């Protein structure tokens, strides 16, 4: 009987130790000077807390980790050290969470997910890269409150990626397309702002059964473009591509009418 | 649907148009109703301009040098137009100044068309 209790006690103790190991928190630059060094030395499911600073590096993540900044994206900036590599590459891994960074300076991609699933990107600013956020063969990821602006090609690009949720993201002023889904299905694009992109706001190419809901898609060359795509649901999206051309003309016309009204009114006074 | 800045900018362009047309008409016939319309709409436009400038600079992005310079530049154009009219050179220059003011309001409209969380040019 005593042996049984001792076994249970040691088993519990081991579980406690293991769970503590799993919940380790690493601070950058206190524990490691670079984020990549922290990633390299972290165990799966560790949390890496990055304090404010300017980090010049390319980070490759191949284990499930949570990487967070302490003071948000304006204070924690990651700039590509090698410009033709992604700033953050999440490669063949599940459940990576990244939040609160400015990611910039790559001619390839700001954040690149390859064959990575169930991840989360929250509150990141991915600006001035080749493309902003790129997903290849990555499913069930959630992107919320990210900004993907001023990238040379696409703001957010999904290829062969399914069941992802893109919510409340800002995708503005990219030099090609805003959000591009290529051969990607069952994704949900909800309440995103996709404005001022040089070509299409949202493009679906050979992508099926996606939901586009409550998105603002203003002042792009074309609002929503669907090509070879079936069974997509589009509800309550605003696509006022040409309002900036029409509105001033309407206002000047109203001005002329108001002048005539005022002149006639003054005659009676 | 629209932000307050978009509504104010739209109103500003309407009144600037009224002021421009009545100003041109007032040049032909001095002391007419057009002068009253021109002044009334002109001062209203100026108030809207100042309101928009205050709104822009009290926004979440705070005061930026580019933004302040742009608004001050616009104010300088308005002041120059008033000075030209009052110095008796209206017949020669006022139409040009009026066109510049209309262009200025078009730029304000473009900067204030509602764009979710972003304003074009970030003025």
Short mmCIF file of C-alpha atoms in Angstrom, two decimals:
data_model
loop_
_atom_site.label_atom_id
_atom_site.label_comp_id
_atom_site.label_asym_id
_atom_site.label_seq_id
_atom_site.Cartn_x
_atom_site.Cartn_y
_atom_site.Cartn_z
CA UNK A 1 0.00 0.00 0.00
CA UNK A 2 2.82 2.38 0.99
CA UNK A 3 4.69 1.57 -2.24
CA UNK A 4 1.56 2.45 -4.21
CA UNK A 5 1.26 5.85 -2.48
CA UNK A 6 4.98 6.51 -2.95
CA UNK A 7 4.70 5.69 -6.64
CA UNK A 8 1.74 8.06 -6.99
CA UNK A 9 3.63 10.78 -5.09
CA UNK A 10 6.69 10.49 -7.34
CA UNK A 11 4.54 10.37 -10.43
CA UNK A 12 2.80 13.56 -9.33
CA UNK A 13 6.13 15.17 -8.56
CA UNK A 14 7.45 14.23 -11.97
CA UNK A 15 4.37 15.66 -13.66
CA UNK A 16 4.83 18.88 -11.68
CA UNK A 17 8.47 19.13 -12.73
CA UNK A 18 7.59 18.42 -16.35
CA UNK A 19 4.80 21.00 -16.36
CA UNK A 20 7.16 23.54 -14.79
CA UNK A 21 9.72 22.78 -17.48
CA UNK A 22 7.06 23.25 -20.11
CA UNK A 23 6.06 26.63 -18.73
CA UNK A 24 9.56 28.13 -18.68
CA UNK A 25 9.76 31.81 -19.50
CA UNK A 26 12.81 33.23 -21.23
CA UNK A 27 13.56 36.95 -21.33
CA UNK A 28 15.34 38.70 -24.20
CA UNK A 29 17.80 40.40 -23.86
CA UNK A 30 18.16 39.46 -20.16
CA UNK A 31 18.64 35.70 -20.62
CA UNK A 32 19.73 35.72 -24.26
CA UNK A 33 20.81 38.71 -26.29
CA UNK A 34 19.01 37.76 -29.49
CA UNK A 35 15.59 36.27 -30.11
CA UNK A 36 17.09 33.53 -32.30
CA UNK A 37 19.40 32.50 -29.46
CA UNK A 38 16.41 32.33 -27.12
CA UNK A 39 14.47 30.27 -29.67
CA UNK A 40 17.43 27.90 -30.09
CA UNK A 41 17.73 27.31 -26.37
CA UNK A 42 14.03 27.17 -25.57
CA UNK A 43 12.13 23.95 -25.02
CA UNK A 44 8.85 23.30 -26.79
CA UNK A 45 5.97 25.35 -25.30
CA UNK A 46 8.25 27.84 -23.58
CA UNK A 47 7.36 31.49 -23.59
CA UNK A 48 9.88 34.03 -24.82
CA UNK A 49 9.30 37.55 -23.54
CA UNK A 50 11.05 40.16 -25.66
CA UNK A 51 11.67 43.53 -24.09
CA UNK A 52 11.69 46.73 -26.08
CA UNK A 53 14.52 47.15 -28.53
CA UNK A 54 15.70 46.96 -32.13
CA UNK A 55 16.69 43.41 -33.09
CA UNK A 56 18.52 42.83 -36.37
CA UNK A 57 18.17 39.14 -37.13
CA UNK A 58 16.38 36.45 -39.11
CA UNK A 59 14.55 34.05 -36.83
CA UNK A 60 13.72 30.45 -37.69
CA UNK A 61 11.18 28.75 -35.43
CA UNK A 62 10.89 24.97 -35.56
CA UNK A 63 9.26 24.22 -32.20
CA UNK A 64 6.00 25.28 -30.57
CA UNK A 65 6.74 28.55 -28.78
CA UNK A 66 5.01 31.68 -27.60
CA UNK A 67 6.96 34.83 -28.42
CA UNK A 68 5.59 38.07 -27.00
CA UNK A 69 6.82 41.61 -26.70
CA UNK A 70 6.39 43.50 -23.47
CA UNK A 71 5.54 46.93 -24.84
CA UNK A 72 3.85 46.25 -28.17
CA UNK A 73 4.85 46.50 -31.78
CA UNK A 74 6.10 50.10 -31.71
CA UNK A 75 8.71 49.29 -29.07
CA UNK A 76 9.93 45.88 -30.28
CA UNK A 77 11.25 45.97 -33.83
CA UNK A 78 12.77 43.03 -35.69
CA UNK A 79 14.69 43.99 -38.83
CA UNK A 80 16.02 41.42 -41.29
CA UNK A 81 19.76 40.82 -41.01
CA UNK A 82 19.77 38.88 -44.30
CA UNK A 83 17.43 40.71 -46.62
CA UNK A 84 16.56 37.85 -48.96
CA UNK A 85 15.39 35.63 -46.07
CA UNK A 86 12.12 36.04 -44.13
CA UNK A 87 12.44 37.96 -40.88
CA UNK A 88 10.43 35.29 -39.04
CA UNK A 89 10.25 31.83 -40.56
CA UNK A 90 7.91 29.33 -38.89
CA UNK A 91 8.82 26.01 -40.40
CA UNK A 92 7.04 22.65 -40.00
CA UNK A 93 5.70 23.34 -36.54
CA UNK A 94 2.37 23.55 -34.77
CA UNK A 95 1.11 26.06 -32.22
CA UNK A 96 3.50 28.96 -32.56
CA UNK A 97 2.20 32.25 -31.20
CA UNK A 98 3.80 35.60 -32.01
CA UNK A 99 2.46 38.88 -30.77
CA UNK A 100 3.39 42.53 -30.58
CA UNK A 101 6.29 43.03 -32.98
CA UNK A 102 7.17 45.29 -35.87
CA UNK A 103 8.65 43.04 -38.54
CA UNK A 104 10.45 44.79 -41.37
CA UNK A 105 13.31 44.89 -43.86
CA UNK A 106 13.05 41.56 -45.72
CA UNK A 107 12.86 41.39 -49.50
CA UNK A 108 11.31 37.95 -49.10
CA UNK A 109 8.58 38.01 -46.41
CA UNK A 110 8.02 39.53 -43.03
CA UNK A 111 6.46 36.46 -41.42
CA UNK A 112 6.61 33.20 -43.34
CA UNK A 113 4.70 30.08 -42.26
CA UNK A 114 5.55 26.86 -44.05
CA UNK A 115 3.60 23.71 -43.23
CA UNK A 116 2.77 25.15 -39.82
CA UNK A 117 -0.59 24.76 -38.19
CA UNK A 118 -2.69 26.05 -35.26
CA UNK A 119 -0.52 29.15 -34.86
CA UNK A 120 -1.47 32.66 -33.81
CA UNK A 121 -0.25 36.06 -34.94
CA UNK A 122 -1.61 38.97 -32.93
CA UNK A 123 -0.89 42.68 -32.96
CA UNK A 124 2.12 42.55 -35.26
CA UNK A 125 3.08 45.26 -37.76
CA UNK A 126 4.57 43.68 -40.85
CA UNK A 127 5.73 46.59 -42.96
CA UNK A 128 8.18 47.31 -45.78
CA UNK A 129 8.96 43.72 -46.74
CA UNK A 130 8.77 41.83 -50.04
CA UNK A 131 5.44 40.41 -48.86
CA UNK A 132 3.92 40.87 -45.43
CA UNK A 133 2.59 37.58 -44.04
CA UNK A 134 3.01 34.49 -46.23
CA UNK A 135 1.45 31.09 -45.56
CA UNK A 136 2.32 28.03 -47.60
CA UNK A 137 0.54 24.76 -46.77
CA UNK A 138 -0.40 26.03 -43.33
CA UNK A 139 -3.79 25.38 -41.79
CA UNK A 140 -5.91 26.43 -38.80
CA UNK A 141 -3.93 29.57 -38.00
CA UNK A 142 -5.44 32.72 -36.54
CA UNK A 143 -4.30 36.25 -37.43
CA UNK A 144 -5.89 39.04 -35.41
CA UNK A 145 -5.15 42.79 -35.25
CA UNK A 146 -2.07 42.61 -37.45
CA UNK A 147 -0.99 45.36 -39.81
CA UNK A 148 0.53 44.41 -43.18
CA UNK A 149 1.25 47.72 -44.89
CA UNK A 150 3.61 49.09 -47.51
CA UNK A 151 4.99 45.76 -48.70
CA UNK A 152 6.46 45.42 -52.19
CA UNK A 153 4.12 42.62 -53.23
CA UNK A 154 1.26 41.25 -51.10
CA UNK A 155 0.05 42.23 -47.66
CA UNK A 156 -1.12 38.72 -46.72
CA UNK A 157 -0.60 35.74 -49.03
CA UNK A 158 -2.07 32.25 -48.53
CA UNK A 159 -1.17 29.32 -50.76
CA UNK A 160 -2.54 25.81 -50.24
CA UNK A 161 -3.63 26.93 -46.78
CA UNK A 162 -7.02 26.10 -45.35
CA UNK A 163 -9.21 26.88 -42.35
CA UNK A 164 -7.30 29.99 -41.33
CA UNK A 165 -8.97 32.97 -39.65
CA UNK A 166 -7.97 36.51 -40.61
CA UNK A 167 -9.76 38.99 -38.38
CA UNK A 168 -9.43 42.75 -37.76
CA UNK A 169 -6.23 43.08 -39.74
CA UNK A 170 -5.16 46.24 -41.57
CA UNK A 171 -3.75 45.61 -45.03
CA UNK A 172 -3.02 48.97 -46.66
CA UNK A 173 -0.84 50.48 -49.36
CA UNK A 174 0.83 47.33 -50.61
CA UNK A 175 2.36 47.68 -54.06
CA UNK A 176 0.57 44.69 -55.57
CA UNK A 177 -2.42 43.03 -53.88
CA UNK A 178 -3.80 43.32 -50.38
CA UNK A 179 -4.90 39.82 -49.40
CA UNK A 180 -4.29 37.00 -51.88
CA UNK A 181 -5.71 33.49 -51.41
CA UNK A 182 -4.28 31.02 -53.89
CA UNK A 183 -5.68 27.48 -53.87
CA UNK A 184 -6.78 28.04 -50.28
CA UNK A 185 -10.18 27.06 -48.98
CA UNK A 186 -12.42 27.31 -45.92
CA UNK A 187 -10.67 30.45 -44.67
CA UNK A 188 -12.53 33.22 -42.84
CA UNK A 189 -11.73 36.86 -43.59
CA UNK A 190 -13.72 38.96 -41.13
CA UNK A 191 -13.69 42.69 -40.39
CA UNK A 192 -10.40 43.46 -42.12
CA UNK A 193 -9.44 46.87 -43.55
CA UNK A 194 -7.92 46.43 -47.00
CA UNK A 195 -7.30 49.84 -48.55
CA UNK A 196 -5.15 51.71 -51.03
CA UNK A 197 -3.43 48.66 -52.47
CA UNK A 198 -2.05 49.14 -55.98
CA UNK A 199 -4.09 46.31 -57.50
CA UNK A 200 -6.77 44.10 -55.96
CA UNK A 201 -7.96 44.48 -52.40
CA UNK A 202 -8.84 40.83 -51.83
CA UNK A 203 -8.08 38.18 -54.48
CA UNK A 204 -9.35 34.62 -54.47
CA UNK A 205 -7.68 32.45 -57.07
CA UNK A 206 -8.78 28.84 -57.30
CA UNK A 207 -10.00 29.13 -53.71
CA UNK A 208 -13.30 27.75 -52.57
CA UNK A 209 -15.72 27.88 -49.63
CA UNK A 210 -14.13 30.94 -48.03
CA UNK A 211 -16.08 33.46 -45.95
CA UNK A 212 -15.54 37.20 -46.55
CA UNK A 213 -17.58 39.17 -44.04
CA UNK A 214 -17.69 42.81 -42.82
CA UNK A 215 -14.48 43.80 -44.59
CA UNK A 216 -13.72 47.40 -45.64
CA UNK A 217 -12.06 47.29 -49.05
CA UNK A 218 -11.66 50.89 -50.15
CA UNK A 219 -9.67 52.68 -52.81
CA UNK A 220 -7.91 49.71 -54.34
CA UNK A 221 -7.69 49.35 -58.12
CA UNK A 222 -10.23 46.53 -57.85
CA UNK A 223 -12.10 45.64 -54.66
CA UNK A 224 -12.72 41.88 -54.51
CA UNK A 225 -11.54 39.70 -57.38
CA UNK A 226 -12.64 36.06 -57.66
CA UNK A 227 -11.06 33.88 -60.28
CA UNK A 228 -11.84 30.20 -60.75
CA UNK A 229 -13.27 30.17 -57.22
CA UNK A 230 -16.56 28.64 -56.14
CA UNK A 231 -18.93 28.58 -53.17
CA UNK A 232 -17.38 31.57 -51.43
CA UNK A 233 -19.67 33.59 -49.17
CA UNK A 234 -19.38 37.39 -49.40
CA UNK A 235 -21.49 39.34 -46.92
CA UNK A 236 -21.56 42.97 -45.86
CA UNK A 237 -18.25 43.99 -47.41
CA UNK A 238 -17.70 47.66 -48.37
CA UNK A 239 -15.96 48.05 -51.71
CA UNK A 240 -16.13 51.74 -52.62
CA UNK A 241 -13.29 51.75 -55.08
CA UNK A 242 -14.29 54.90 -56.91
CA UNK A 243 -15.74 57.09 -54.19
CA UNK A 244 -12.67 59.32 -54.26
CA UNK A 245 -13.37 60.19 -57.89
CA UNK A 246 -17.14 60.64 -57.55
CA UNK A 247 -17.42 62.44 -54.21
CA UNK A 248 -15.61 65.72 -55.10
CA UNK A 249 -17.67 66.07 -58.31
CA UNK A 250 -20.90 65.57 -56.38
CA UNK A 251 -19.80 68.09 -53.73
CA UNK A 252 -18.88 70.76 -56.32
CA UNK A 253 -22.26 70.20 -57.99
CA UNK A 254 -24.00 70.66 -54.62
CA UNK A 255 -21.91 73.83 -54.15
CA UNK A 256 -23.18 75.28 -57.44
CA UNK A 257 -26.78 74.46 -56.47
CA UNK A 258 -26.28 76.00 -53.01
CA UNK A 259 -24.96 79.20 -54.62
CA UNK A 260 -28.09 79.49 -56.76
CA UNK A 261 -30.31 78.82 -53.73
CA UNK A 262 -28.51 81.45 -51.63
CA UNK A 263 -28.72 84.03 -54.43
CA UNK A 264 -32.45 83.51 -54.83
CA UNK A 265 -32.97 83.64 -51.05
CA UNK A 266 -31.12 86.98 -50.81
CA UNK A 267 -33.42 88.45 -53.44
CA UNK A 268 -36.41 87.83 -51.16
CA UNK A 269 -34.71 89.28 -48.05
CA UNK B 1 -20.66 55.41 -41.92
CA UNK B 2 -18.52 58.53 -42.33
CA UNK B 3 -16.16 60.07 -39.86
CA UNK B 4 -16.72 63.65 -38.68
CA UNK B 5 -13.63 64.82 -40.62
CA UNK B 6 -15.13 63.49 -43.88
CA UNK B 7 -18.39 65.37 -43.25
CA UNK B 8 -16.57 68.60 -42.38
CA UNK B 9 -14.27 68.32 -45.40
CA UNK B 10 -17.28 67.71 -47.68
CA UNK B 11 -19.06 70.74 -46.23
CA UNK B 12 -15.88 72.76 -46.68
CA UNK B 13 -15.63 71.92 -50.39
CA UNK B 14 -19.33 72.77 -50.93
CA UNK B 15 -18.96 76.17 -49.23
CA UNK B 16 -15.62 76.87 -50.96
CA UNK B 17 -17.38 76.25 -54.30
CA UNK B 18 -20.19 78.67 -53.34
CA UNK B 19 -17.62 81.23 -52.21
CA UNK B 20 -15.59 80.83 -55.42
CA UNK B 21 -18.58 81.31 -57.76
CA UNK B 22 -20.00 84.21 -55.77
CA UNK B 23 -16.53 85.79 -55.62
CA UNK B 24 -16.20 85.69 -59.40
CA UNK B 25 -19.70 87.16 -59.75
CA UNK B 26 -18.93 89.85 -57.15
CA UNK B 27 -15.95 91.01 -59.26
CA UNK B 28 -18.37 91.87 -62.08
CA UNK B 29 -20.93 93.67 -59.95
CA UNK B 30 -19.59 95.41 -56.85
CA UNK B 31 -21.81 95.73 -53.78
CA UNK B 32 -24.19 93.06 -54.95
CA UNK B 33 -25.68 90.11 -53.06
CA UNK B 34 -22.77 88.07 -54.35
CA UNK B 35 -20.35 89.91 -52.07
CA UNK B 36 -22.46 88.95 -49.04
CA UNK B 37 -22.68 85.33 -50.18
CA UNK B 38 -18.93 85.31 -50.87
CA UNK B 39 -18.02 86.66 -47.43
CA UNK B 40 -20.52 84.54 -45.49
CA UNK B 41 -19.48 81.28 -47.15
CA UNK B 42 -15.81 82.28 -47.09
CA UNK B 43 -15.76 82.80 -43.33
CA UNK B 44 -17.72 79.57 -42.75
CA UNK B 45 -15.14 77.76 -44.91
CA UNK B 46 -12.33 79.26 -42.82
CA UNK B 47 -14.00 78.06 -39.58
CA UNK B 48 -14.36 74.55 -41.05
CA UNK B 49 -10.72 74.64 -42.18
CA UNK B 50 -9.55 75.53 -38.67
CA UNK B 51 -11.82 72.85 -37.13
CA UNK B 52 -10.36 70.23 -39.45
CA UNK B 53 -6.83 71.34 -38.62
CA UNK B 54 -7.54 71.05 -34.87
CA UNK B 55 -9.22 67.66 -35.37
CA UNK B 56 -6.28 66.40 -37.40
CA UNK B 57 -3.67 67.51 -34.89
CA UNK B 58 -5.58 66.30 -31.85
CA UNK B 59 -5.91 62.81 -33.35
CA UNK B 60 -4.24 59.69 -32.02
CA UNK B 61 -1.12 60.30 -34.14
CA UNK B 62 -0.54 63.62 -32.39
CA UNK B 63 1.14 66.68 -33.85
CA UNK B 64 3.49 65.96 -36.76
CA UNK B 65 5.76 68.51 -38.44
CA UNK B 66 4.45 67.57 -41.91
CA UNK B 67 0.85 67.93 -40.79
CA UNK B 68 1.41 71.31 -39.10
CA UNK B 69 3.33 72.63 -42.12
CA UNK B 70 0.55 71.53 -44.49
CA UNK B 71 -2.21 73.15 -42.44
CA UNK B 72 -0.14 76.35 -41.94
CA UNK B 73 0.57 76.43 -45.69
CA UNK B 74 -3.16 76.26 -46.39
CA UNK B 75 -3.81 79.03 -43.89
CA UNK B 76 -1.14 81.16 -45.58
CA UNK B 77 -2.92 80.68 -48.94
CA UNK B 78 -6.23 81.77 -47.37
CA UNK B 79 -4.55 84.81 -45.74
CA UNK B 80 -2.88 85.75 -49.02
CA UNK B 81 -6.21 85.56 -50.84
CA UNK B 82 -7.86 87.86 -48.27
CA UNK B 83 -4.89 90.26 -48.50
CA UNK B 84 -5.07 90.34 -52.32
CA UNK B 85 -8.79 91.13 -52.24
CA UNK B 86 -8.40 93.83 -49.59
CA UNK B 87 -5.45 95.46 -51.34
CA UNK B 88 -7.60 96.04 -54.39
CA UNK B 89 -5.90 93.52 -56.67
CA UNK B 90 -8.83 91.16 -56.71
CA UNK B 91 -9.64 91.72 -60.38
CA UNK B 92 -6.13 90.61 -61.40
CA UNK B 93 -5.39 87.72 -59.06
CA UNK B 94 -8.54 86.61 -57.19
CA UNK B 95 -9.70 84.03 -59.74
CA UNK B 96 -6.32 82.29 -59.55
CA UNK B 97 -6.39 82.37 -55.79
CA UNK B 98 -9.94 80.99 -55.87
CA UNK B 99 -8.82 78.08 -58.06
CA UNK B 100 -5.90 77.39 -55.70
CA UNK B 101 -8.34 77.35 -52.76
CA UNK B 102 -10.64 74.89 -54.56
CA UNK B 103 -7.62 72.63 -55.29
CA UNK B 104 -6.67 72.91 -51.63
CA UNK B 105 -10.13 71.73 -50.62
CA UNK B 106 -9.93 68.85 -53.11
CA UNK B 107 -6.69 67.76 -51.42
CA UNK B 108 -8.43 68.01 -48.03
CA UNK B 109 -11.28 65.86 -49.36
CA UNK B 110 -8.83 63.24 -50.60
CA UNK B 111 -7.07 63.20 -47.26
CA UNK B 112 -10.29 62.81 -45.31
CA UNK B 113 -12.33 60.26 -47.22
CA UNK B 114 -13.06 57.62 -44.63
CA UNK B 115 -10.67 54.70 -44.83
CA UNK B 116 -11.28 52.60 -41.79
CA UNK B 117 -8.40 53.30 -39.48
CA UNK B 118 -6.15 55.03 -41.97
CA UNK B 119 -6.34 58.42 -43.61
CA UNK B 120 -4.73 58.96 -46.99
CA UNK B 121 -1.45 60.90 -46.72
CA UNK B 122 -1.87 60.80 -42.93
CA UNK B 123 -2.36 64.58 -42.76
#
